[in-house]
Amino acid sequence: MIRILKSINRSKCQQRNNVLFTDDSIDELIEEIRKEQELEIVKLNIKPSGHYGYDEQYIFINGELFMRMTIIDNKNNLVINNELIHKYDFNQDTIQDFLERSLKDLEVTSITTDGNNSYPCIIEVLGAIHHRCVFHIMKNLMDDIKKDIRTLENRIEYINSKKEENKARLE
């Protein structure tokens, strides 16, 4: 049950900030918000685009690592589904199950992901086109370039040190 602290001469915003939640009330509130959002989506006649984005986020809760899996409609910027699971339960089968459940009864044309090697197989099973996120493509390219630059810088440093050694020997 949600309890609201009553106060004198406080704004509605301040009063809203004083809502105390129990474990059950958080679930009730989330469900209420979800229903309101679904009604608004229907009211605004927003249809799924068929183009989705999937990613995970690492979250620590009480020192335990969890994964937040999220699928978003790329065109409408709507969260289709997200789920929090323990890191130990996170694997390729979990991802595939999450995507299948999340996209059930929706038209799926494409799914955009980062560069994880397991995604192409999963997305092929779903019958969609796999796109890699441009940000991750650029990041991976830059990581490779940075490695090459470091290698060249180390080589130049080594050559310069040998040059100094040889110069000292010649003198």
PDB file of C-alpha atoms in Angstrom:
ATOM      1  CA  MET A   1       0.000   0.000   0.000  1.00  0.00           C
ATOM      2  CA  ILE A   2       1.252   3.500  -0.819  1.00  0.00           C
ATOM      3  CA  ARG A   3       1.290   5.926   2.116  1.00  0.00           C
ATOM      4  CA  ILE A   4       1.612   9.671   1.654  1.00  0.00           C
ATOM      5  CA  LEU A   5       3.034  11.858   4.442  1.00  0.00           C
ATOM      6  CA  LYS A   6       0.721  14.775   5.122  1.00  0.00           C
ATOM      7  CA  SER A   7       2.245  18.186   5.665  1.00  0.00           C
ATOM      8  CA  ILE A   8       1.085  21.751   6.028  1.00  0.00           C
ATOM      9  CA  ASN A   9       1.920  24.429   3.427  1.00  0.00           C
ATOM     10  CA  ARG A  10       3.861  22.158   1.094  1.00  0.00           C
ATOM     11  CA  SER A  11       3.598  22.196  -2.666  1.00  0.00           C
ATOM     12  CA  LYS A  12       2.075  19.242  -4.522  1.00  0.00           C
ATOM     13  CA  CYS A  13       5.532  18.414  -5.896  1.00  0.00           C
ATOM     14  CA  GLN A  14       7.014  18.333  -2.406  1.00  0.00           C
ATOM     15  CA  GLN A  15       4.120  16.189  -1.200  1.00  0.00           C
ATOM     16  CA  ARG A  16       4.624  13.776  -4.107  1.00  0.00           C
ATOM     17  CA  ASN A  17       8.288  13.465  -3.146  1.00  0.00           C
ATOM     18  CA  ASN A  18       7.236  12.274   0.307  1.00  0.00           C
ATOM     19  CA  VAL A  19       5.549   9.097  -0.886  1.00  0.00           C
ATOM     20  CA  LEU A  20       6.800   6.123   1.132  1.00  0.00           C
ATOM     21  CA  PHE A  21       6.907   2.765  -0.616  1.00  0.00           C
ATOM     22  CA  THR A  22       6.749  -0.764   0.670  1.00  0.00           C
ATOM     23  CA  ASP A  23       8.056  -3.658  -1.461  1.00  0.00           C
ATOM     24  CA  ASP A  24       4.514  -4.506  -2.587  1.00  0.00           C
ATOM     25  CA  SER A  25       3.638  -0.887  -3.320  1.00  0.00           C
ATOM     26  CA  ILE A  26       6.551  -0.488  -5.752  1.00  0.00           C
ATOM     27  CA  ASP A  27       5.243  -3.398  -7.824  1.00  0.00           C
ATOM     28  CA  GLU A  28       1.731  -1.932  -7.669  1.00  0.00           C
ATOM     29  CA  LEU A  29       2.984   1.483  -8.769  1.00  0.00           C
ATOM     30  CA  ILE A  30       5.017   0.038 -11.643  1.00  0.00           C
ATOM     31  CA  GLU A  31       1.992  -1.938 -12.837  1.00  0.00           C
ATOM     32  CA  GLU A  32      -0.227   1.148 -12.586  1.00  0.00           C
ATOM     33  CA  ILE A  33       2.278   3.220 -14.599  1.00  0.00           C
ATOM     34  CA  ARG A  34       2.567   0.436 -17.211  1.00  0.00           C
ATOM     35  CA  LYS A  35      -1.218   0.357 -17.650  1.00  0.00           C
ATOM     36  CA  GLU A  36      -1.388   4.141 -17.980  1.00  0.00           C
ATOM     37  CA  GLN A  37       1.364   4.057 -20.616  1.00  0.00           C
ATOM     38  CA  GLU A  38      -0.389   1.324 -22.581  1.00  0.00           C
ATOM     39  CA  LEU A  39      -3.616   3.362 -22.584  1.00  0.00           C
ATOM     40  CA  GLU A  40      -1.723   6.445 -23.771  1.00  0.00           C
ATOM     41  CA  ILE A  41      -0.052   4.446 -26.576  1.00  0.00           C
ATOM     42  CA  VAL A  42      -3.467   3.199 -27.740  1.00  0.00           C
ATOM     43  CA  LYS A  43      -4.964   6.688 -27.409  1.00  0.00           C
ATOM     44  CA  LEU A  44      -2.165   8.205 -29.519  1.00  0.00           C
ATOM     45  CA  ASN A  45      -2.444   5.334 -32.031  1.00  0.00           C
ATOM     46  CA  ILE A  46       1.265   4.496 -31.800  1.00  0.00           C
ATOM     47  CA  LYS A  47       2.057   1.323 -33.728  1.00  0.00           C
ATOM     48  CA  PRO A  48       5.244  -0.741 -33.315  1.00  0.00           C
ATOM     49  CA  SER A  49       7.690   0.123 -36.101  1.00  0.00           C
ATOM     50  CA  GLY A  50       9.291  -3.307 -36.474  1.00  0.00           C
ATOM     51  CA  HIS A  51      12.736  -1.780 -35.899  1.00  0.00           C
ATOM     52  CA  TYR A  52      14.103  -2.433 -32.433  1.00  0.00           C
ATOM     53  CA  GLY A  53      17.248  -1.924 -30.429  1.00  0.00           C
ATOM     54  CA  TYR A  54      18.529  -4.325 -27.782  1.00  0.00           C
ATOM     55  CA  ASP A  55      21.195  -3.800 -25.134  1.00  0.00           C
ATOM     56  CA  GLU A  56      22.184  -4.767 -21.622  1.00  0.00           C
ATOM     57  CA  GLN A  57      23.279  -2.666 -18.701  1.00  0.00           C
ATOM     58  CA  TYR A  58      25.374  -3.830 -15.748  1.00  0.00           C
ATOM     59  CA  ILE A  59      23.761  -3.012 -12.395  1.00  0.00           C
ATOM     60  CA  PHE A  60      25.103  -3.761  -8.920  1.00  0.00           C
ATOM     61  CA  ILE A  61      22.502  -4.389  -6.223  1.00  0.00           C
ATOM     62  CA  ASN A  62      23.847  -5.025  -2.715  1.00  0.00           C
ATOM     63  CA  GLY A  63      27.185  -6.022  -4.217  1.00  0.00           C
ATOM     64  CA  GLU A  64      25.614  -8.537  -6.621  1.00  0.00           C
ATOM     65  CA  LEU A  65      25.951  -8.064 -10.390  1.00  0.00           C
ATOM     66  CA  PHE A  66      22.709  -8.040 -12.369  1.00  0.00           C
ATOM     67  CA  MET A  67      21.994  -7.478 -16.052  1.00  0.00           C
ATOM     68  CA  ARG A  68      19.206  -5.194 -17.200  1.00  0.00           C
ATOM     69  CA  MET A  69      18.105  -6.413 -20.637  1.00  0.00           C
ATOM     70  CA  THR A  70      16.133  -3.828 -22.612  1.00  0.00           C
ATOM     71  CA  ILE A  71      14.433  -3.803 -26.008  1.00  0.00           C
ATOM     72  CA  ILE A  72      13.324  -0.457 -27.458  1.00  0.00           C
ATOM     73  CA  ASP A  73      11.280   0.487 -30.503  1.00  0.00           C
ATOM     74  CA  ASN A  74      13.859   2.569 -32.391  1.00  0.00           C
ATOM     75  CA  LYS A  75      11.363   4.655 -34.334  1.00  0.00           C
ATOM     76  CA  ASN A  76       8.926   5.431 -31.512  1.00  0.00           C
ATOM     77  CA  ASN A  77      11.518   5.539 -28.706  1.00  0.00           C
ATOM     78  CA  LEU A  78       9.339   3.275 -26.573  1.00  0.00           C
ATOM     79  CA  VAL A  79      10.639   0.636 -24.214  1.00  0.00           C
ATOM     80  CA  ILE A  80       9.032  -2.614 -25.334  1.00  0.00           C
ATOM     81  CA  ASN A  81      10.336  -4.614 -22.387  1.00  0.00           C
ATOM     82  CA  ASN A  82      13.120  -4.663 -19.855  1.00  0.00           C
ATOM     83  CA  GLU A  83      14.071  -7.288 -17.358  1.00  0.00           C
ATOM     84  CA  LEU A  84      16.571  -7.563 -14.537  1.00  0.00           C
ATOM     85  CA  ILE A  85      18.343 -10.899 -14.095  1.00  0.00           C
ATOM     86  CA  HIS A  86      21.311 -12.109 -12.081  1.00  0.00           C
ATOM     87  CA  LYS A  87      24.611 -12.213 -13.978  1.00  0.00           C
ATOM     88  CA  TYR A  88      24.845 -15.990 -13.370  1.00  0.00           C
ATOM     89  CA  ASP A  89      21.587 -16.490 -15.299  1.00  0.00           C
ATOM     90  CA  PHE A  90      22.703 -14.322 -18.237  1.00  0.00           C
ATOM     91  CA  ASN A  91      23.646 -16.264 -21.390  1.00  0.00           C
ATOM     92  CA  GLN A  92      22.734 -16.639 -25.064  1.00  0.00           C
ATOM     93  CA  ASP A  93      19.609 -18.683 -24.256  1.00  0.00           C
ATOM     94  CA  THR A  94      18.426 -16.030 -21.803  1.00  0.00           C
ATOM     95  CA  ILE A  95      18.854 -13.303 -24.418  1.00  0.00           C
ATOM     96  CA  GLN A  96      16.992 -15.315 -27.054  1.00  0.00           C
ATOM     97  CA  ASP A  97      14.159 -16.134 -24.632  1.00  0.00           C
ATOM     98  CA  PHE A  98      13.875 -12.470 -23.606  1.00  0.00           C
ATOM     99  CA  LEU A  99      13.734 -11.280 -27.221  1.00  0.00           C
ATOM    100  CA  GLU A 100      11.221 -13.957 -28.245  1.00  0.00           C
ATOM    101  CA  ARG A 101       8.902 -13.129 -25.325  1.00  0.00           C
ATOM    102  CA  SER A 102       9.300  -9.367 -25.786  1.00  0.00           C
ATOM    103  CA  LEU A 103       8.641  -9.382 -29.525  1.00  0.00           C
ATOM    104  CA  LYS A 104       5.928 -12.053 -29.544  1.00  0.00           C
ATOM    105  CA  ASP A 105       3.004 -10.953 -31.748  1.00  0.00           C
ATOM    106  CA  LEU A 106       4.981  -7.947 -33.060  1.00  0.00           C
ATOM    107  CA  GLU A 107       6.250  -7.460 -36.593  1.00  0.00           C
ATOM    108  CA  VAL A 108      10.041  -7.602 -36.458  1.00  0.00           C
ATOM    109  CA  THR A 109      12.044  -6.255 -39.398  1.00  0.00           C
ATOM    110  CA  SER A 110      15.379  -5.422 -37.785  1.00  0.00           C
ATOM    111  CA  ILE A 111      17.165  -5.455 -34.448  1.00  0.00           C
ATOM    112  CA  THR A 112      20.130  -3.199 -33.711  1.00  0.00           C
ATOM    113  CA  THR A 113      22.698  -4.380 -31.154  1.00  0.00           C
ATOM    114  CA  ASP A 114      26.290  -3.855 -30.093  1.00  0.00           C
ATOM    115  CA  GLY A 115      28.997  -6.190 -31.385  1.00  0.00           C
ATOM    116  CA  ASN A 116      28.382  -9.245 -29.183  1.00  0.00           C
ATOM    117  CA  ASN A 117      29.141 -12.354 -31.273  1.00  0.00           C
ATOM    118  CA  SER A 118      26.036 -14.235 -30.117  1.00  0.00           C
ATOM    119  CA  TYR A 119      23.529 -11.697 -31.482  1.00  0.00           C
ATOM    120  CA  PRO A 120      23.570 -12.560 -35.210  1.00  0.00           C
ATOM    121  CA  CYS A 121      22.516 -16.188 -34.544  1.00  0.00           C
ATOM    122  CA  ILE A 122      19.777 -15.150 -32.116  1.00  0.00           C
ATOM    123  CA  ILE A 123      18.390 -12.506 -34.452  1.00  0.00           C
ATOM    124  CA  GLU A 124      18.481 -14.891 -37.417  1.00  0.00           C
ATOM    125  CA  VAL A 125      16.263 -17.305 -35.430  1.00  0.00           C
ATOM    126  CA  LEU A 126      13.808 -14.431 -34.908  1.00  0.00           C
ATOM    127  CA  GLY A 127      13.704 -13.880 -38.671  1.00  0.00           C
ATOM    128  CA  ALA A 128      14.977 -10.307 -38.488  1.00  0.00           C
ATOM    129  CA  ILE A 129      17.839  -8.373 -40.037  1.00  0.00           C
ATOM    130  CA  HIS A 130      20.728  -7.716 -37.653  1.00  0.00           C
ATOM    131  CA  HIS A 131      22.199  -4.224 -37.572  1.00  0.00           C
ATOM    132  CA  ARG A 132      25.222  -3.236 -35.537  1.00  0.00           C
ATOM    133  CA  CYS A 133      25.026   0.029 -33.637  1.00  0.00           C
ATOM    134  CA  VAL A 134      27.039   2.774 -35.387  1.00  0.00           C
ATOM    135  CA  PHE A 135      28.359   4.007 -32.031  1.00  0.00           C
ATOM    136  CA  HIS A 136      29.781   0.566 -31.243  1.00  0.00           C
ATOM    137  CA  ILE A 137      31.226   0.174 -34.748  1.00  0.00           C
ATOM    138  CA  MET A 138      33.028   3.512 -34.389  1.00  0.00           C
ATOM    139  CA  LYS A 139      34.145   2.699 -30.840  1.00  0.00           C
ATOM    140  CA  ASN A 140      35.572  -0.650 -31.934  1.00  0.00           C
ATOM    141  CA  LEU A 141      37.360   0.999 -34.876  1.00  0.00           C
ATOM    142  CA  MET A 142      38.820   3.645 -32.579  1.00  0.00           C
ATOM    143  CA  ASP A 143      39.934   0.977 -30.077  1.00  0.00           C
ATOM    144  CA  ASP A 144      41.808  -0.812 -32.885  1.00  0.00           C
ATOM    145  CA  ILE A 145      43.378   2.454 -34.070  1.00  0.00           C
ATOM    146  CA  LYS A 146      44.430   3.330 -30.496  1.00  0.00           C
ATOM    147  CA  LYS A 147      46.124  -0.083 -30.158  1.00  0.00           C
ATOM    148  CA  ASP A 148      47.996   0.483 -33.433  1.00  0.00           C
ATOM    149  CA  ILE A 149      49.033   3.980 -32.341  1.00  0.00           C
ATOM    150  CA  ARG A 150      50.321   2.644 -28.990  1.00  0.00           C
ATOM    151  CA  THR A 151      52.273  -0.063 -30.805  1.00  0.00           C
ATOM    152  CA  LEU A 152      53.861   2.515 -33.127  1.00  0.00           C
ATOM    153  CA  GLU A 153      54.623   4.872 -30.234  1.00  0.00           C
ATOM    154  CA  ASN A 154      56.325   2.030 -28.337  1.00  0.00           C
ATOM    155  CA  ARG A 155      58.323   1.134 -31.438  1.00  0.00           C
ATOM    156  CA  ILE A 156      59.418   4.759 -31.933  1.00  0.00           C
ATOM    157  CA  GLU A 157      60.400   4.969 -28.263  1.00  0.00           C
ATOM    158  CA  TYR A 158      62.438   1.763 -28.606  1.00  0.00           C
ATOM    159  CA  ILE A 159      64.157   3.022 -31.786  1.00  0.00           C
ATOM    160  CA  ASN A 160      64.965   6.360 -30.121  1.00  0.00           C
ATOM    161  CA  SER A 161      66.416   4.594 -27.075  1.00  0.00           C
ATOM    162  CA  LYS A 162      68.603   2.416 -29.347  1.00  0.00           C
ATOM    163  CA  LYS A 163      69.622   5.535 -31.261  1.00  0.00           C
ATOM    164  CA  GLU A 164      70.726   7.185 -28.008  1.00  0.00           C
ATOM    165  CA  GLU A 165      72.617   4.020 -26.973  1.00  0.00           C
ATOM    166  CA  ASN A 166      74.411   3.880 -30.328  1.00  0.00           C
ATOM    167  CA  LYS A 167      75.214   7.578 -30.180  1.00  0.00           C
ATOM    168  CA  ALA A 168      76.714   7.131 -26.687  1.00  0.00           C
ATOM    169  CA  ARG A 169      78.807   4.174 -27.885  1.00  0.00           C
ATOM    170  CA  LEU A 170      80.116   6.124 -30.871  1.00  0.00           C
ATOM    171  CA  GLU A 171      81.209   9.008 -28.697  1.00  0.00           C
TER     172      GLU A 171
END
